[in-house]
PDB file of C-alpha atoms in Angstrom:
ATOM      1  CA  UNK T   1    -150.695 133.106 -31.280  1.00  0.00           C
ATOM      2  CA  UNK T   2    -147.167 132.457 -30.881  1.00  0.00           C
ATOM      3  CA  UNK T   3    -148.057 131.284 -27.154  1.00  0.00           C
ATOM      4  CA  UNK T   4    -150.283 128.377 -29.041  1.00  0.00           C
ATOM      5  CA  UNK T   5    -147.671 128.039 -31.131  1.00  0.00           C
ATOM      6  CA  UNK T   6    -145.377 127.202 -28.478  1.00  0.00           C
ATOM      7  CA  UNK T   7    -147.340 124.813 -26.727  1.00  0.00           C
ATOM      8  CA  UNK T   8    -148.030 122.883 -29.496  1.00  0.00           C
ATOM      9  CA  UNK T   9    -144.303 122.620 -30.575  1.00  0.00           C
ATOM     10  CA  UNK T  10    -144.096 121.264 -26.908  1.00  0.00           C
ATOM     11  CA  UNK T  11    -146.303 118.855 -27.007  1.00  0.00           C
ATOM     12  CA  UNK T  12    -144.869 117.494 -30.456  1.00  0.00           C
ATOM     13  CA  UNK T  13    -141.658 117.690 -28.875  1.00  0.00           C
ATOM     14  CA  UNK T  14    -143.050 115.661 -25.675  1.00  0.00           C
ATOM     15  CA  UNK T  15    -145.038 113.229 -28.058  1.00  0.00           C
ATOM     16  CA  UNK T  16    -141.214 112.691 -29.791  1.00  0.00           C
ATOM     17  CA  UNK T  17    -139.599 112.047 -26.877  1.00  0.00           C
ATOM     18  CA  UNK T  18    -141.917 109.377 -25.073  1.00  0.00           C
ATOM     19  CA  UNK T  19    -141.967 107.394 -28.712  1.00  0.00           C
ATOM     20  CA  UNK T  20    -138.292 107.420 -28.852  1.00  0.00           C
ATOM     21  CA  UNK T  21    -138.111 106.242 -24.910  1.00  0.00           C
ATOM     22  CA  UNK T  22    -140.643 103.728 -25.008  1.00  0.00           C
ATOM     23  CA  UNK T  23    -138.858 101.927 -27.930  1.00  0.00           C
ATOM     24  CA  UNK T  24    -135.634 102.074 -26.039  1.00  0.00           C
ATOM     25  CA  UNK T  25    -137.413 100.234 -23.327  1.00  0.00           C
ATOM     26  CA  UNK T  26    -138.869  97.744 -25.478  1.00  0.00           C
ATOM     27  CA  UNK T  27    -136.137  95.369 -25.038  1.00  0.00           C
ATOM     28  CA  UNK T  28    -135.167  96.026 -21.629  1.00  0.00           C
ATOM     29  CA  UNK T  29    -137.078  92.829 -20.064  1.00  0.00           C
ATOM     30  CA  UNK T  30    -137.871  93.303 -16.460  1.00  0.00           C
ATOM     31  CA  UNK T  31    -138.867  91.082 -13.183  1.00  0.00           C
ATOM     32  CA  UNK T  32    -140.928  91.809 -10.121  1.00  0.00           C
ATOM     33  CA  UNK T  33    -139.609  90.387  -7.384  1.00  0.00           C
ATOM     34  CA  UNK T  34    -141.338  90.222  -3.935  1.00  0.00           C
ATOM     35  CA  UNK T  35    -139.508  89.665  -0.392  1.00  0.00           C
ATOM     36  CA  UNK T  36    -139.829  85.781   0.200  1.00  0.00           C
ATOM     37  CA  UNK T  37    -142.597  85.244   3.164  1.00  0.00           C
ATOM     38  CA  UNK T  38    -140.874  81.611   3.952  1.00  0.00           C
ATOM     39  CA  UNK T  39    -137.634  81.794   5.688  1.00  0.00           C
ATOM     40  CA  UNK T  40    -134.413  79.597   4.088  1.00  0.00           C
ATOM     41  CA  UNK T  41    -131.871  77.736   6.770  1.00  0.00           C
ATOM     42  CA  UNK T  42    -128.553  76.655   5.631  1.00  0.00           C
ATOM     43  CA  UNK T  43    -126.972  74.097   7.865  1.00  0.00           C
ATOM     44  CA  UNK T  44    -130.030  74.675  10.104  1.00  0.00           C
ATOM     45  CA  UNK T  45    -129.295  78.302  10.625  1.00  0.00           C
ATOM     46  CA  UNK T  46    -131.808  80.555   8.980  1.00  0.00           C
ATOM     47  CA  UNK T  47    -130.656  83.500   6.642  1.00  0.00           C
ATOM     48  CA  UNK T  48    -131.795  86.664   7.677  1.00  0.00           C
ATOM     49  CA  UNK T  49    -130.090  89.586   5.974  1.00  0.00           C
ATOM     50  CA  UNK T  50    -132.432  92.871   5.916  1.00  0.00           C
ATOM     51  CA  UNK T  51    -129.950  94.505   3.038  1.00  0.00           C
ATOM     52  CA  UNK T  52    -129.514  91.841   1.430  1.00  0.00           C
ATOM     53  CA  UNK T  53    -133.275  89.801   1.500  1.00  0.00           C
ATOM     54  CA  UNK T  54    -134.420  86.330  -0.191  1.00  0.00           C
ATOM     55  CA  UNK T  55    -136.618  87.025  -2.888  1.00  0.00           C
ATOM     56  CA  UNK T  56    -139.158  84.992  -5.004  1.00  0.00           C
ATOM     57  CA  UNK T  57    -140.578  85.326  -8.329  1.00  0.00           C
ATOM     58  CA  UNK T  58    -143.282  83.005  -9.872  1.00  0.00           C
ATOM     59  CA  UNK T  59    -142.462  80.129  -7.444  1.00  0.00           C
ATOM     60  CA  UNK T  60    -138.643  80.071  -7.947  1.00  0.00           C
ATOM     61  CA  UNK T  61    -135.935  81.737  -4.342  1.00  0.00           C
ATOM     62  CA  UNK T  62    -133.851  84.377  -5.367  1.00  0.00           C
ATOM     63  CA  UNK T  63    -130.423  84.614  -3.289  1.00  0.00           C
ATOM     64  CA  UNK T  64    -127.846  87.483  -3.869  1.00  0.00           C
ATOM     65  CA  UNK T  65    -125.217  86.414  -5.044  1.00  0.00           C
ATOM     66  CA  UNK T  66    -122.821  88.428  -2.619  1.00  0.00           C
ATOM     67  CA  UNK T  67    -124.470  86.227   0.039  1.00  0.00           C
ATOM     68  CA  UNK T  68    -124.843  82.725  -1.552  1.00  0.00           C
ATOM     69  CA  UNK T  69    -121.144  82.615  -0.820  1.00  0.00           C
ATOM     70  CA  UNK T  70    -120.856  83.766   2.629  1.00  0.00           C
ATOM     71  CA  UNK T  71    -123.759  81.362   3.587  1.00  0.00           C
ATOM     72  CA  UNK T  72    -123.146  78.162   1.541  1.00  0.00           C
ATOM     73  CA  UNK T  73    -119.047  78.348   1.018  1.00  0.00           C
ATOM     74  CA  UNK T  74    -119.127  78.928  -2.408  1.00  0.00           C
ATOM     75  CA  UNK T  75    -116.675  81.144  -4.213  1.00  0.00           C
ATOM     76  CA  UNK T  76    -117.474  83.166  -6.864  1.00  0.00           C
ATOM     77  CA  UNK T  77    -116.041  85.878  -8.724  1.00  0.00           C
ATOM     78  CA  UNK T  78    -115.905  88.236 -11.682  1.00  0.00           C
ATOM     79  CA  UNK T  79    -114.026  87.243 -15.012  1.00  0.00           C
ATOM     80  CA  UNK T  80    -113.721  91.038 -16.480  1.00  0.00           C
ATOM     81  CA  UNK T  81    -112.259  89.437 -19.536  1.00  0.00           C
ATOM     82  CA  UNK T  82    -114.906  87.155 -20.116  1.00  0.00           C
ATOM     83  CA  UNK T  83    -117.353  89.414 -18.923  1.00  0.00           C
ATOM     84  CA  UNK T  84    -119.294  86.380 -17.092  1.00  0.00           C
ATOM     85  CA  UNK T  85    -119.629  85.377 -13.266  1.00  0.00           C
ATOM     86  CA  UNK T  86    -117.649  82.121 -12.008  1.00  0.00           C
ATOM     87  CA  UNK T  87    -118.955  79.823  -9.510  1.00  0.00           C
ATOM     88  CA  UNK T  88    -116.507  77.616  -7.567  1.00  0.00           C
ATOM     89  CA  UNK T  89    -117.469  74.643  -5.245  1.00  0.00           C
ATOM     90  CA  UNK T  90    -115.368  73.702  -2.804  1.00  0.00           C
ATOM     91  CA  UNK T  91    -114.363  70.232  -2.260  1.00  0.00           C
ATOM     92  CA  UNK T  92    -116.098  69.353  -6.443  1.00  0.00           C
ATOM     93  CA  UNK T  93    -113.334  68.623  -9.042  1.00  0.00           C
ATOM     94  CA  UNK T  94    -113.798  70.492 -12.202  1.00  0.00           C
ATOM     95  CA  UNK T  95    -113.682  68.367 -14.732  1.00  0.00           C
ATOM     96  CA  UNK T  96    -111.754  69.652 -18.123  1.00  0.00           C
ATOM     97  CA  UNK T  97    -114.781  69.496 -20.742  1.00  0.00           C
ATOM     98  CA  UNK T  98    -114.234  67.350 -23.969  1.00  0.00           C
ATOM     99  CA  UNK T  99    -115.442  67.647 -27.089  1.00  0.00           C
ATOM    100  CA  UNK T 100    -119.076  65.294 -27.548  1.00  0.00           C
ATOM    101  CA  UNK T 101    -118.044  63.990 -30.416  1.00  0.00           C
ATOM    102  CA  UNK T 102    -115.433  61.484 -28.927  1.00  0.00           C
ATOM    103  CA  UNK T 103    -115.829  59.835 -25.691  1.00  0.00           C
ATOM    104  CA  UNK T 104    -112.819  61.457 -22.829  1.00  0.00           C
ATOM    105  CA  UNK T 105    -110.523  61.688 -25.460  1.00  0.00           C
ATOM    106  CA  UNK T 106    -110.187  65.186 -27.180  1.00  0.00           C
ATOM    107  CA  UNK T 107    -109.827  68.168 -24.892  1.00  0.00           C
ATOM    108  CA  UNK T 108    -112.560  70.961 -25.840  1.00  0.00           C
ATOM    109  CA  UNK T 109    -110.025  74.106 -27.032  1.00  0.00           C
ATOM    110  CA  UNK T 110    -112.995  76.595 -26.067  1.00  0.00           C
ATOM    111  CA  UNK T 111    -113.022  75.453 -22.628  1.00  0.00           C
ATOM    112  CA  UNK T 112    -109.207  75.518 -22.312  1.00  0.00           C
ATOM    113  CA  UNK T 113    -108.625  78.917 -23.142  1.00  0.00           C
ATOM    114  CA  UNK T 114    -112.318  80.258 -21.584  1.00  0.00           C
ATOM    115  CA  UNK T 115    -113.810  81.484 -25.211  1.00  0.00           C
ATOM    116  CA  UNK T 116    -117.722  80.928 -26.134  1.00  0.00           C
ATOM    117  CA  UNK T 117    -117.549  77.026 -27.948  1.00  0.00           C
ATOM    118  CA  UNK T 118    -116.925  77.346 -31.637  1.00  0.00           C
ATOM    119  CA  UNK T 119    -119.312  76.298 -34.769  1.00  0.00           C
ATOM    120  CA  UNK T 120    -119.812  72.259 -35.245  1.00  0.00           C
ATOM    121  CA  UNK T 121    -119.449  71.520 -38.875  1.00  0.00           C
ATOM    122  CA  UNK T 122    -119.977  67.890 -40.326  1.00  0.00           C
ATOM    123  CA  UNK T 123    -118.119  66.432 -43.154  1.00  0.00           C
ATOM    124  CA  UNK T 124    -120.830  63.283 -43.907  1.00  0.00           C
ATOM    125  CA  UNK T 125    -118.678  62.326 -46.641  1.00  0.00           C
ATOM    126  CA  UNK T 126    -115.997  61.078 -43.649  1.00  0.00           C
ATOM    127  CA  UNK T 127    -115.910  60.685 -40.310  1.00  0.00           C
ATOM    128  CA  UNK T 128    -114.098  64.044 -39.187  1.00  0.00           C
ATOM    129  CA  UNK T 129    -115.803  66.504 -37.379  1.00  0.00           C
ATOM    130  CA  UNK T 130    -114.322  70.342 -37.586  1.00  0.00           C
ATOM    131  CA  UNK T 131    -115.238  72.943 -35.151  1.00  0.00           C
ATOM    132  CA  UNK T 132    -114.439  76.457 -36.171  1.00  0.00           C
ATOM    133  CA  UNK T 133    -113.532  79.305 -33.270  1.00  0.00           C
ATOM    134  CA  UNK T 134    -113.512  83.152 -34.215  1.00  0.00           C
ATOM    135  CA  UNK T 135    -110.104  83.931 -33.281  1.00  0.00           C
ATOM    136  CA  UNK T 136    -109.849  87.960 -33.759  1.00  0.00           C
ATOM    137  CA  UNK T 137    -109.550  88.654 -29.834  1.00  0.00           C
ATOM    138  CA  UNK T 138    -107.579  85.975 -28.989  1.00  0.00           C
ATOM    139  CA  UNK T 139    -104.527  86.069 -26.883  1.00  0.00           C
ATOM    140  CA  UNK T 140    -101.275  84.620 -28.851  1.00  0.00           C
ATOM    141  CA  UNK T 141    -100.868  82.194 -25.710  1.00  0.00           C
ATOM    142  CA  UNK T 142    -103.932  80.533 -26.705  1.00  0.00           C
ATOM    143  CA  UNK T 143    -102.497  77.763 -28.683  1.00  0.00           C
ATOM    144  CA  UNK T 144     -99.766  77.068 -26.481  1.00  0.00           C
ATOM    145  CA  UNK T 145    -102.556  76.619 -24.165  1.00  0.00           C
ATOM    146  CA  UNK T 146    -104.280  74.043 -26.061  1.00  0.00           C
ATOM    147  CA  UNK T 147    -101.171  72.113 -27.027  1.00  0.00           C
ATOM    148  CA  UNK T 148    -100.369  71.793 -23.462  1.00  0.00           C
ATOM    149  CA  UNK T 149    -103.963  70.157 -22.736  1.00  0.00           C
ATOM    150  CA  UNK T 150    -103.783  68.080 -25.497  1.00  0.00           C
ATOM    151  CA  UNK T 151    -100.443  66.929 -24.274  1.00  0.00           C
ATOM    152  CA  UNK T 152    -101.447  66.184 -20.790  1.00  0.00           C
ATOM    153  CA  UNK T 153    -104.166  64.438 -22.170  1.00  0.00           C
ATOM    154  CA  UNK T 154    -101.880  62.116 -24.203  1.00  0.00           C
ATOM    155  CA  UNK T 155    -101.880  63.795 -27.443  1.00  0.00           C
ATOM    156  CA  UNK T 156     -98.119  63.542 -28.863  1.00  0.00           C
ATOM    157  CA  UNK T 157     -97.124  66.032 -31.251  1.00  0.00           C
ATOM    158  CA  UNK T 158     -96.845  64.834 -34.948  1.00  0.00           C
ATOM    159  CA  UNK T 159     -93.454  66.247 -36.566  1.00  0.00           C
ATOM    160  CA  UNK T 160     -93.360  64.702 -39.092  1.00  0.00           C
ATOM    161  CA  UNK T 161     -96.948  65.043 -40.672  1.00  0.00           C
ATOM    162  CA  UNK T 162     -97.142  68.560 -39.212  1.00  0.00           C
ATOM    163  CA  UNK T 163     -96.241  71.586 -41.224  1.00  0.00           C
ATOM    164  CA  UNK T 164     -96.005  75.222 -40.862  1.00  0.00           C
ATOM    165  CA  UNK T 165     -99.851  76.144 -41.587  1.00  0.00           C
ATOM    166  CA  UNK T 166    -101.476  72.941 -40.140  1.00  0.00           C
ATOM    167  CA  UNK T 167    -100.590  71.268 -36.623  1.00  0.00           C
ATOM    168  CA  UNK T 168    -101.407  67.381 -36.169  1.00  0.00           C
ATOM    169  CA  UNK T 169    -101.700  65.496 -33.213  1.00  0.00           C
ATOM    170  CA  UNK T 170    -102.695  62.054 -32.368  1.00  0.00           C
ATOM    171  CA  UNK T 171    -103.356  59.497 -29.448  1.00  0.00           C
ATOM    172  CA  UNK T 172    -104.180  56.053 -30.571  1.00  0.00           C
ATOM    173  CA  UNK T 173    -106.881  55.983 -33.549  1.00  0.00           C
ATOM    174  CA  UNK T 174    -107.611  59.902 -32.933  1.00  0.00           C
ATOM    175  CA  UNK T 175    -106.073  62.725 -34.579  1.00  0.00           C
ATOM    176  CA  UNK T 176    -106.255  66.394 -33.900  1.00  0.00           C
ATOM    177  CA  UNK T 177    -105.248  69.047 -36.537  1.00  0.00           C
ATOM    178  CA  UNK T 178    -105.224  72.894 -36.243  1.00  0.00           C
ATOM    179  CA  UNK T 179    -104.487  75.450 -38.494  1.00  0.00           C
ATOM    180  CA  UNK T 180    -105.591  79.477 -38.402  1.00  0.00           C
ATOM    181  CA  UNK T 181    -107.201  80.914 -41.795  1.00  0.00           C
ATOM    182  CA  UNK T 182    -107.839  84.639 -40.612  1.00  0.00           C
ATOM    183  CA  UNK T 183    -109.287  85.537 -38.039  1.00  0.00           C
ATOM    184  CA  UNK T 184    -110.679  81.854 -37.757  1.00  0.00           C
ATOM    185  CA  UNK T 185    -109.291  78.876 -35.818  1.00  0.00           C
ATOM    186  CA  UNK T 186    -110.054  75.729 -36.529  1.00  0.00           C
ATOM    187  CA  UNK T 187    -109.986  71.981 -35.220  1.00  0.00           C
ATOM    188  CA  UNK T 188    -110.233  69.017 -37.051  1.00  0.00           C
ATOM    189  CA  UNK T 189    -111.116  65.380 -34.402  1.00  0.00           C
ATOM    190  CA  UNK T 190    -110.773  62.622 -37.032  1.00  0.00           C
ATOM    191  CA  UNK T 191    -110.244  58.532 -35.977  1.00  0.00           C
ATOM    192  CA  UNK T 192    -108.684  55.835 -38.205  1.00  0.00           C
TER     193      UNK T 192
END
């Protein structure tokens, strides 16, 4: 009896355990990807890398990574802060992103200091746009950053309207304010 008894607690046990896995691997999403039978040339010299192979999944060629650079020139590397790859190519000016709402004027302060771009809110009673930015894991040189881009872009720094919790700048019609509530940053893109 106590041998049944065992087994069954087993099985229960089992039956437990295989529920519990298969909803951990519920979200784990997962690709089958198949050696490419076509062979890729760069520069009319074809890739052949046994380690390292081309792969192909529903139509689309796969390249690692680790070789994309060594065949194509391309450097790449690992932002641990950011937690995100970053793909340079040589020769191709990066161009400093600006916020959509104005045309080339307004640098973009999540692409200056390499954060995820901040919430778009709309004030339709004027013609200001505010963006806010979740500031809790910022570095303090993160707004000398951004006054430095908006400088070089043309910005000049408003004394005289600025004050201790808000920070104005302006070039031309536009104005740019900032001020920190929190653990929240935001900026204000306003024109005359």
């Amino acid at each position: 009896m106590k041998r049944i008894r065992d087994i069954a607690t087993g099985i229960i046990i089992g039956a437990l355990l295989m529920i519990g896995a298969t909803a951990g691997y519920a979200a784990v999403k997962q690709y089958v990807l198949t050696e490419a039978p076509y062979p890729v040339y760069v520069n009319g010299v074809k890739y052949a890398n046994a380690e390292y192979p081309i792969l192909t999944h529903e139509g689309s060629t796969y390249v690692p990574l680790a070789k994309l650079g060594d065949i194509t020139g391309v450097n790449y590397k690992w932002n641990a802060a950011q937690k995100r790859v970053e793909i340079v190519v040589a020769g191709q000016k990066v161009q400093q992103k600006v916020y959509s709402d104005y045309t080339g004027n307004v640098p973009n302060y999540a692409y200056v200091v390499g954060i995820e771009d901040g919430k778009r809110i709309v004030n339709k009673e004027s013609d200001s746009i505010l963006y806010k930015y979740d500031v809790t894991d910022a570095l303090d040189s993160n707004l000398q950053k951004y006054d430095a881009a908006l400088e070089k872009a043309g910005f000049v720094y408003e004394e005289d309207t600025s004050t201790d919790e808000i920070l104005y700048y302006s070039k031309g019609k536009t104005v740019v304010g900032m001020w920190i509530d929190g653990n929240d940053f935001y900026v204000l893109l306003t024109t005359d």
